Amino acid sequence: MPTRRLYYDDAYEKEFSARVMYCEVRPPDVKSGITGTVWGLLLDRSAFYPTSGGQPHDLGKIGDANVLDVRDEGEEILHLVDRKPSEPDVDCCINWPRRFDHMQQHTGQHLLSAMFQERFGLPTVSFHLGAEDSSIDLRGIEPSEAFLEGAERAANQIIFEDRPVNVRYGTADQLSEIGVRKEVEREGILRAIEIESADLQPCGGTHVKSTGQIGLLLVRRCTKIRQDWRVEFVCGGRAERIARHDFQLLRQVAEKLACATDDVVAAAAGALGERDAHFKNFRGMLQRLGEAEATLALQTTPSGSNGLRIVSRVFEGVPAEFLGFFATEIAKNENTIALLARAEDGQLLFAQHPAAGKDVNGLLKKVLEKTGGKGGGTRDFARGRLNDAASAASALSLAKEMLAAG
Ligand SMILES: [Zn+2]
């Protein structure tokens, strides 16, 4: 027996009584997030909206049972609930804040789609109403910033005019005579939603009764999805929350930058410019320091009996880049080899003057084989990292022994 859909005629019916026509235990449906045992219920009449047409299902209560999901099954509405109602005649109520939010987003979608179509010739090919934001997919040329703003402004103008939103019934032919835009293939009596002098669309969803109740429509991002353009938007309570959230963010950024909210872009650009200049300075100083320390190290490191001068050092409290500057300076000197490590993270850097005639990459690999770690490079310059930073000093001693051995 078909379920009488109360929301067709009155989307504002929040409480209703009905008779349970059918009730059976159903297995858990993990895919839908339903892990426990549930009951499937059919009622003779229902105000619960089932997931369809881009609009999510309602929640609420049927007698003492909680509604978990509502599905459109042909002529019937299937309610999934967490327990069997104790009586066959049940009082029901839908979760009104959730439903009204859906009505605001859904009616806003009709309006926004109509504006994109009418003003910019961009048809909507799909609609999605999510938990956070909603989106329509437009087909055609990329909507420019001016398109997005123009459609938003036009939609809000119609919201401010508080135009009636009417439900119209008729056959496909009758509806197309009064201006239904979409081709409809279904037979019989169809339902269409009219926003007075703005839009007429076949739709089985729930809508507010006048555009003023959409509240406000804010267009957010536009991104490319395959060949279409996905425009995200929010209406009503969501627009209020998101505008407040955005302003709080802006204020927090302004506080961090110690400027007025209107000046955040200039202040952020200034701060980033300063940061870049400081970084450049810092890098220059780091290089000079690396070179100076390398010069000092060379002065205090004598050559060994094989004629090689080996500067071996574990650094602590310096950036990784410092090792590079230090090593480069060392390796400028003939017959000189640098064996460096960083205590904090076990980074290793081996470098040599080409005339030193060793293979520091091969040396590094042999050391890492014994101590554990990864790395590689060229014959004259190689980097690696030890698995255990604490073994940095012993890794360098090992490298030194290997060099001495041949
Ligand atoms: Zn609709």
mmCIF file with all atom_site columns, C-alpha atoms in Angstrom, residues 58-165:
data_model
loop_
_atom_site.group_PDB
_atom_site.id
_atom_site.type_symbol
_atom_site.label_atom_id
_atom_site.label_alt_id
_atom_site.label_comp_id
_atom_site.label_asym_id
_atom_site.label_entity_id
_atom_site.label_seq_id
_atom_site.pdbx_PDB_ins_code
_atom_site.Cartn_x
_atom_site.Cartn_y
_atom_site.Cartn_z
_atom_site.occupancy
_atom_site.B_iso_or_equiv
_atom_site.pdbx_formal_charge
_atom_site.auth_seq_id
_atom_site.auth_comp_id
_atom_site.auth_asym_id
_atom_site.auth_atom_id
_atom_site.pdbx_PDB_model_num
ATOM 1   C CA . ASP A 1 58  ? 14.763 13.346 8.066   1.00 0.00 ? 58  ASP A CA 1
ATOM 2   C CA . LEU A 1 59  ? 15.391 12.144 11.597  1.00 0.00 ? 59  LEU A CA 1
ATOM 3   C CA . GLY A 1 60  ? 12.960 12.063 14.513  1.00 0.00 ? 60  GLY A CA 1
ATOM 4   C CA . LYS A 1 61  ? 10.739 9.681  16.487  1.00 0.00 ? 61  LYS A CA 1
ATOM 5   C CA . ILE A 1 62  ? 8.062  7.161  15.628  1.00 0.00 ? 62  ILE A CA 1
ATOM 6   C CA . GLY A 1 63  ? 6.356  6.350  18.941  1.00 0.00 ? 63  GLY A CA 1
ATOM 7   C CA . ASP A 1 64  ? 9.257  5.540  21.280  1.00 0.00 ? 64  ASP A CA 1
ATOM 8   C CA . ALA A 1 65  ? 11.587 4.521  18.453  1.00 0.00 ? 65  ALA A CA 1
ATOM 9   C CA . ASN A 1 66  ? 14.328 6.708  17.012  1.00 0.00 ? 66  ASN A CA 1
ATOM 10  C CA . VAL A 1 67  ? 14.431 7.098  13.253  1.00 0.00 ? 67  VAL A CA 1
ATOM 11  C CA . LEU A 1 68  ? 17.867 6.213  11.827  1.00 0.00 ? 68  LEU A CA 1
ATOM 12  C CA . ASP A 1 69  ? 17.199 6.364  8.099   1.00 0.00 ? 69  ASP A CA 1
ATOM 13  C CA . VAL A 1 70  ? 14.305 6.995  5.730   1.00 0.00 ? 70  VAL A CA 1
ATOM 14  C CA . ARG A 1 71  ? 14.272 5.475  2.244   1.00 0.00 ? 71  ARG A CA 1
ATOM 15  C CA . ASP A 1 72  ? 12.183 6.001  -0.826  1.00 0.00 ? 72  ASP A CA 1
ATOM 16  C CA . GLU A 1 73  ? 11.042 2.558  -1.983  1.00 0.00 ? 73  GLU A CA 1
ATOM 17  C CA . GLY A 1 74  ? 8.773  3.067  -4.949  1.00 0.00 ? 74  GLY A CA 1
ATOM 18  C CA . GLU A 1 75  ? 5.396  4.116  -3.647  1.00 0.00 ? 75  GLU A CA 1
ATOM 19  C CA . GLU A 1 76  ? 6.344  3.456  -0.062  1.00 0.00 ? 76  GLU A CA 1
ATOM 20  C CA . ILE A 1 77  ? 8.511  5.211  2.485   1.00 0.00 ? 77  ILE A CA 1
ATOM 21  C CA . LEU A 1 78  ? 10.633 2.818  4.521   1.00 0.00 ? 78  LEU A CA 1
ATOM 22  C CA . HIS A 1 79  ? 11.594 4.043  7.998   1.00 0.00 ? 79  HIS A CA 1
ATOM 23  C CA . LEU A 1 80  ? 14.529 2.365  9.722   1.00 0.00 ? 80  LEU A CA 1
ATOM 24  C CA . VAL A 1 81  ? 14.190 2.614  13.503  1.00 0.00 ? 81  VAL A CA 1
ATOM 25  C CA . ASP A 1 82  ? 16.182 1.397  16.505  1.00 0.00 ? 82  ASP A CA 1
ATOM 26  C CA . ARG A 1 83  ? 13.348 -0.494 18.200  1.00 0.00 ? 83  ARG A CA 1
ATOM 27  C CA . LYS A 1 84  ? 9.921  -1.869 17.523  1.00 0.00 ? 84  LYS A CA 1
ATOM 28  C CA . PRO A 1 85  ? 7.198  0.655  18.473  1.00 0.00 ? 85  PRO A CA 1
ATOM 29  C CA . SER A 1 86  ? 5.147  -0.686 21.405  1.00 0.00 ? 86  SER A CA 1
ATOM 30  C CA . GLU A 1 87  ? 1.785  0.294  19.880  1.00 0.00 ? 87  GLU A CA 1
ATOM 31  C CA . PRO A 1 88  ? 0.410  -0.016 16.338  1.00 0.00 ? 88  PRO A CA 1
ATOM 32  C CA . ASP A 1 89  ? -0.894 3.565  16.473  1.00 0.00 ? 89  ASP A CA 1
ATOM 33  C CA . VAL A 1 90  ? 2.023  5.911  16.845  1.00 0.00 ? 90  VAL A CA 1
ATOM 34  C CA . ASP A 1 91  ? 2.624  9.586  17.452  1.00 0.00 ? 91  ASP A CA 1
ATOM 35  C CA . CYS A 1 92  ? 5.503  10.786 15.354  1.00 0.00 ? 92  CYS A CA 1
ATOM 36  C CA . CYS A 1 93  ? 7.646  13.884 15.232  1.00 0.00 ? 93  CYS A CA 1
ATOM 37  C CA . ILE A 1 94  ? 10.396 14.925 12.896  1.00 0.00 ? 94  ILE A CA 1
ATOM 38  C CA . ASN A 1 95  ? 13.607 16.650 13.924  1.00 0.00 ? 95  ASN A CA 1
ATOM 39  C CA . TRP A 1 96  ? 12.500 20.103 12.861  1.00 0.00 ? 96  TRP A CA 1
ATOM 40  C CA . PRO A 1 97  ? 15.793 22.062 13.010  1.00 0.00 ? 97  PRO A CA 1
ATOM 41  C CA . ARG A 1 98  ? 17.370 19.478 10.670  1.00 0.00 ? 98  ARG A CA 1
ATOM 42  C CA . ARG A 1 99  ? 14.399 19.497 8.284   1.00 0.00 ? 99  ARG A CA 1
ATOM 43  C CA . PHE A 1 100 ? 14.041 23.282 8.219   1.00 0.00 ? 100 PHE A CA 1
ATOM 44  C CA . ASP A 1 101 ? 17.758 23.594 7.463   1.00 0.00 ? 101 ASP A CA 1
ATOM 45  C CA . HIS A 1 102 ? 17.278 21.205 4.527   1.00 0.00 ? 102 HIS A CA 1
ATOM 46  C CA . MET A 1 103 ? 14.278 23.240 3.335   1.00 0.00 ? 103 MET A CA 1
ATOM 47  C CA . GLN A 1 104 ? 16.332 26.436 3.408   1.00 0.00 ? 104 GLN A CA 1
ATOM 48  C CA . GLN A 1 105 ? 19.220 24.898 1.469   1.00 0.00 ? 105 GLN A CA 1
ATOM 49  C CA . HIS A 1 106 ? 16.934 23.131 -1.008  1.00 0.00 ? 106 HIS A CA 1
ATOM 50  C CA . THR A 1 107 ? 14.773 26.168 -1.821  1.00 0.00 ? 107 THR A CA 1
ATOM 51  C CA . GLY A 1 108 ? 17.929 28.256 -2.059  1.00 0.00 ? 108 GLY A CA 1
ATOM 52  C CA . GLN A 1 109 ? 19.221 25.745 -4.593  1.00 0.00 ? 109 GLN A CA 1
ATOM 53  C CA . HIS A 1 110 ? 16.143 26.171 -6.811  1.00 0.00 ? 110 HIS A CA 1
ATOM 54  C CA . LEU A 1 111 ? 16.652 29.922 -6.716  1.00 0.00 ? 111 LEU A CA 1
ATOM 55  C CA . LEU A 1 112 ? 20.401 29.905 -7.305  1.00 0.00 ? 112 LEU A CA 1
ATOM 56  C CA . SER A 1 113 ? 20.116 27.375 -10.168 1.00 0.00 ? 113 SER A CA 1
ATOM 57  C CA . ALA A 1 114 ? 17.406 29.555 -11.760 1.00 0.00 ? 114 ALA A CA 1
ATOM 58  C CA . MET A 1 115 ? 19.637 32.639 -11.552 1.00 0.00 ? 115 MET A CA 1
ATOM 59  C CA . PHE A 1 116 ? 22.617 30.895 -13.152 1.00 0.00 ? 116 PHE A CA 1
ATOM 60  C CA . GLN A 1 117 ? 20.368 29.546 -15.913 1.00 0.00 ? 117 GLN A CA 1
ATOM 61  C CA . GLU A 1 118 ? 18.469 32.739 -16.564 1.00 0.00 ? 118 GLU A CA 1
ATOM 62  C CA . ARG A 1 119 ? 21.275 35.275 -16.340 1.00 0.00 ? 119 ARG A CA 1
ATOM 63  C CA . PHE A 1 120 ? 24.287 33.344 -17.513 1.00 0.00 ? 120 PHE A CA 1
ATOM 64  C CA . GLY A 1 121 ? 22.838 30.398 -19.463 1.00 0.00 ? 121 GLY A CA 1
ATOM 65  C CA . LEU A 1 122 ? 24.445 27.826 -17.139 1.00 0.00 ? 122 LEU A CA 1
ATOM 66  C CA . PRO A 1 123 ? 22.190 24.837 -16.421 1.00 0.00 ? 123 PRO A CA 1
ATOM 67  C CA . THR A 1 124 ? 22.457 22.869 -13.169 1.00 0.00 ? 124 THR A CA 1
ATOM 68  C CA . VAL A 1 125 ? 23.205 19.204 -13.798 1.00 0.00 ? 125 VAL A CA 1
ATOM 69  C CA . SER A 1 126 ? 23.260 18.019 -10.184 1.00 0.00 ? 126 SER A CA 1
ATOM 70  C CA . PHE A 1 127 ? 22.650 19.116 -6.619  1.00 0.00 ? 127 PHE A CA 1
ATOM 71  C CA . HIS A 1 128 ? 24.123 17.877 -3.367  1.00 0.00 ? 128 HIS A CA 1
ATOM 72  C CA . LEU A 1 129 ? 23.020 18.861 0.113   1.00 0.00 ? 129 LEU A CA 1
ATOM 73  C CA . GLY A 1 130 ? 25.770 18.001 2.587   1.00 0.00 ? 130 GLY A CA 1
ATOM 74  C CA . ALA A 1 131 ? 26.082 18.212 6.355   1.00 0.00 ? 131 ALA A CA 1
ATOM 75  C CA . GLU A 1 132 ? 28.259 21.350 6.114   1.00 0.00 ? 132 GLU A CA 1
ATOM 76  C CA . ASP A 1 133 ? 27.646 22.889 2.729   1.00 0.00 ? 133 ASP A CA 1
ATOM 77  C CA . SER A 1 134 ? 25.623 22.399 -0.399  1.00 0.00 ? 134 SER A CA 1
ATOM 78  C CA . SER A 1 135 ? 26.642 22.509 -4.011  1.00 0.00 ? 135 SER A CA 1
ATOM 79  C CA . ILE A 1 136 ? 25.307 22.596 -7.536  1.00 0.00 ? 136 ILE A CA 1
ATOM 80  C CA . ASP A 1 137 ? 27.210 21.449 -10.605 1.00 0.00 ? 137 ASP A CA 1
ATOM 81  C CA . LEU A 1 138 ? 26.892 23.841 -13.546 1.00 0.00 ? 138 LEU A CA 1
ATOM 82  C CA . ARG A 1 139 ? 27.614 22.881 -17.141 1.00 0.00 ? 139 ARG A CA 1
ATOM 83  C CA . GLY A 1 140 ? 29.121 25.335 -19.603 1.00 0.00 ? 140 GLY A CA 1
ATOM 84  C CA . ILE A 1 141 ? 31.774 28.016 -19.543 1.00 0.00 ? 141 ILE A CA 1
ATOM 85  C CA . GLU A 1 142 ? 33.671 28.728 -16.324 1.00 0.00 ? 142 GLU A CA 1
ATOM 86  C CA . PRO A 1 143 ? 31.586 31.024 -14.095 1.00 0.00 ? 143 PRO A CA 1
ATOM 87  C CA . SER A 1 144 ? 33.657 34.163 -13.527 1.00 0.00 ? 144 SER A CA 1
ATOM 88  C CA . GLU A 1 145 ? 33.744 36.003 -10.204 1.00 0.00 ? 145 GLU A CA 1
ATOM 89  C CA . ALA A 1 146 ? 31.220 38.425 -11.737 1.00 0.00 ? 146 ALA A CA 1
ATOM 90  C CA . PHE A 1 147 ? 28.872 35.517 -12.583 1.00 0.00 ? 147 PHE A CA 1
ATOM 91  C CA . LEU A 1 148 ? 29.102 34.134 -9.049  1.00 0.00 ? 148 LEU A CA 1
ATOM 92  C CA . GLU A 1 149 ? 28.461 37.515 -7.491  1.00 0.00 ? 149 GLU A CA 1
ATOM 93  C CA . GLY A 1 150 ? 25.716 38.353 -9.987  1.00 0.00 ? 150 GLY A CA 1
ATOM 94  C CA . ALA A 1 151 ? 23.833 35.105 -9.349  1.00 0.00 ? 151 ALA A CA 1
ATOM 95  C CA . GLU A 1 152 ? 24.225 35.520 -5.576  1.00 0.00 ? 152 GLU A CA 1
ATOM 96  C CA . ARG A 1 153 ? 22.947 39.097 -5.657  1.00 0.00 ? 153 ARG A CA 1
ATOM 97  C CA . ALA A 1 154 ? 19.995 38.248 -7.908  1.00 0.00 ? 154 ALA A CA 1
ATOM 98  C CA . ALA A 1 155 ? 19.017 35.321 -5.650  1.00 0.00 ? 155 ALA A CA 1
ATOM 99  C CA . ASN A 1 156 ? 19.215 37.501 -2.546  1.00 0.00 ? 156 ASN A CA 1
ATOM 100 C CA . GLN A 1 157 ? 17.086 40.174 -4.213  1.00 0.00 ? 157 GLN A CA 1
ATOM 101 C CA . ILE A 1 158 ? 14.318 37.596 -4.677  1.00 0.00 ? 158 ILE A CA 1
ATOM 102 C CA . ILE A 1 159 ? 14.800 36.476 -1.064  1.00 0.00 ? 159 ILE A CA 1
ATOM 103 C CA . PHE A 1 160 ? 14.338 40.076 0.117   1.00 0.00 ? 160 PHE A CA 1
ATOM 104 C CA . GLU A 1 161 ? 11.157 40.361 -1.966  1.00 0.00 ? 161 GLU A CA 1
ATOM 105 C CA . ASP A 1 162 ? 9.756  37.411 0.024   1.00 0.00 ? 162 ASP A CA 1
ATOM 106 C CA . ARG A 1 163 ? 8.023  35.832 -2.950  1.00 0.00 ? 163 ARG A CA 1
ATOM 107 C CA . PRO A 1 164 ? 5.649  32.896 -2.416  1.00 0.00 ? 164 PRO A CA 1
ATOM 108 C CA . VAL A 1 165 ? 6.910  29.383 -3.105  1.00 0.00 ? 165 VAL A CA 1
#
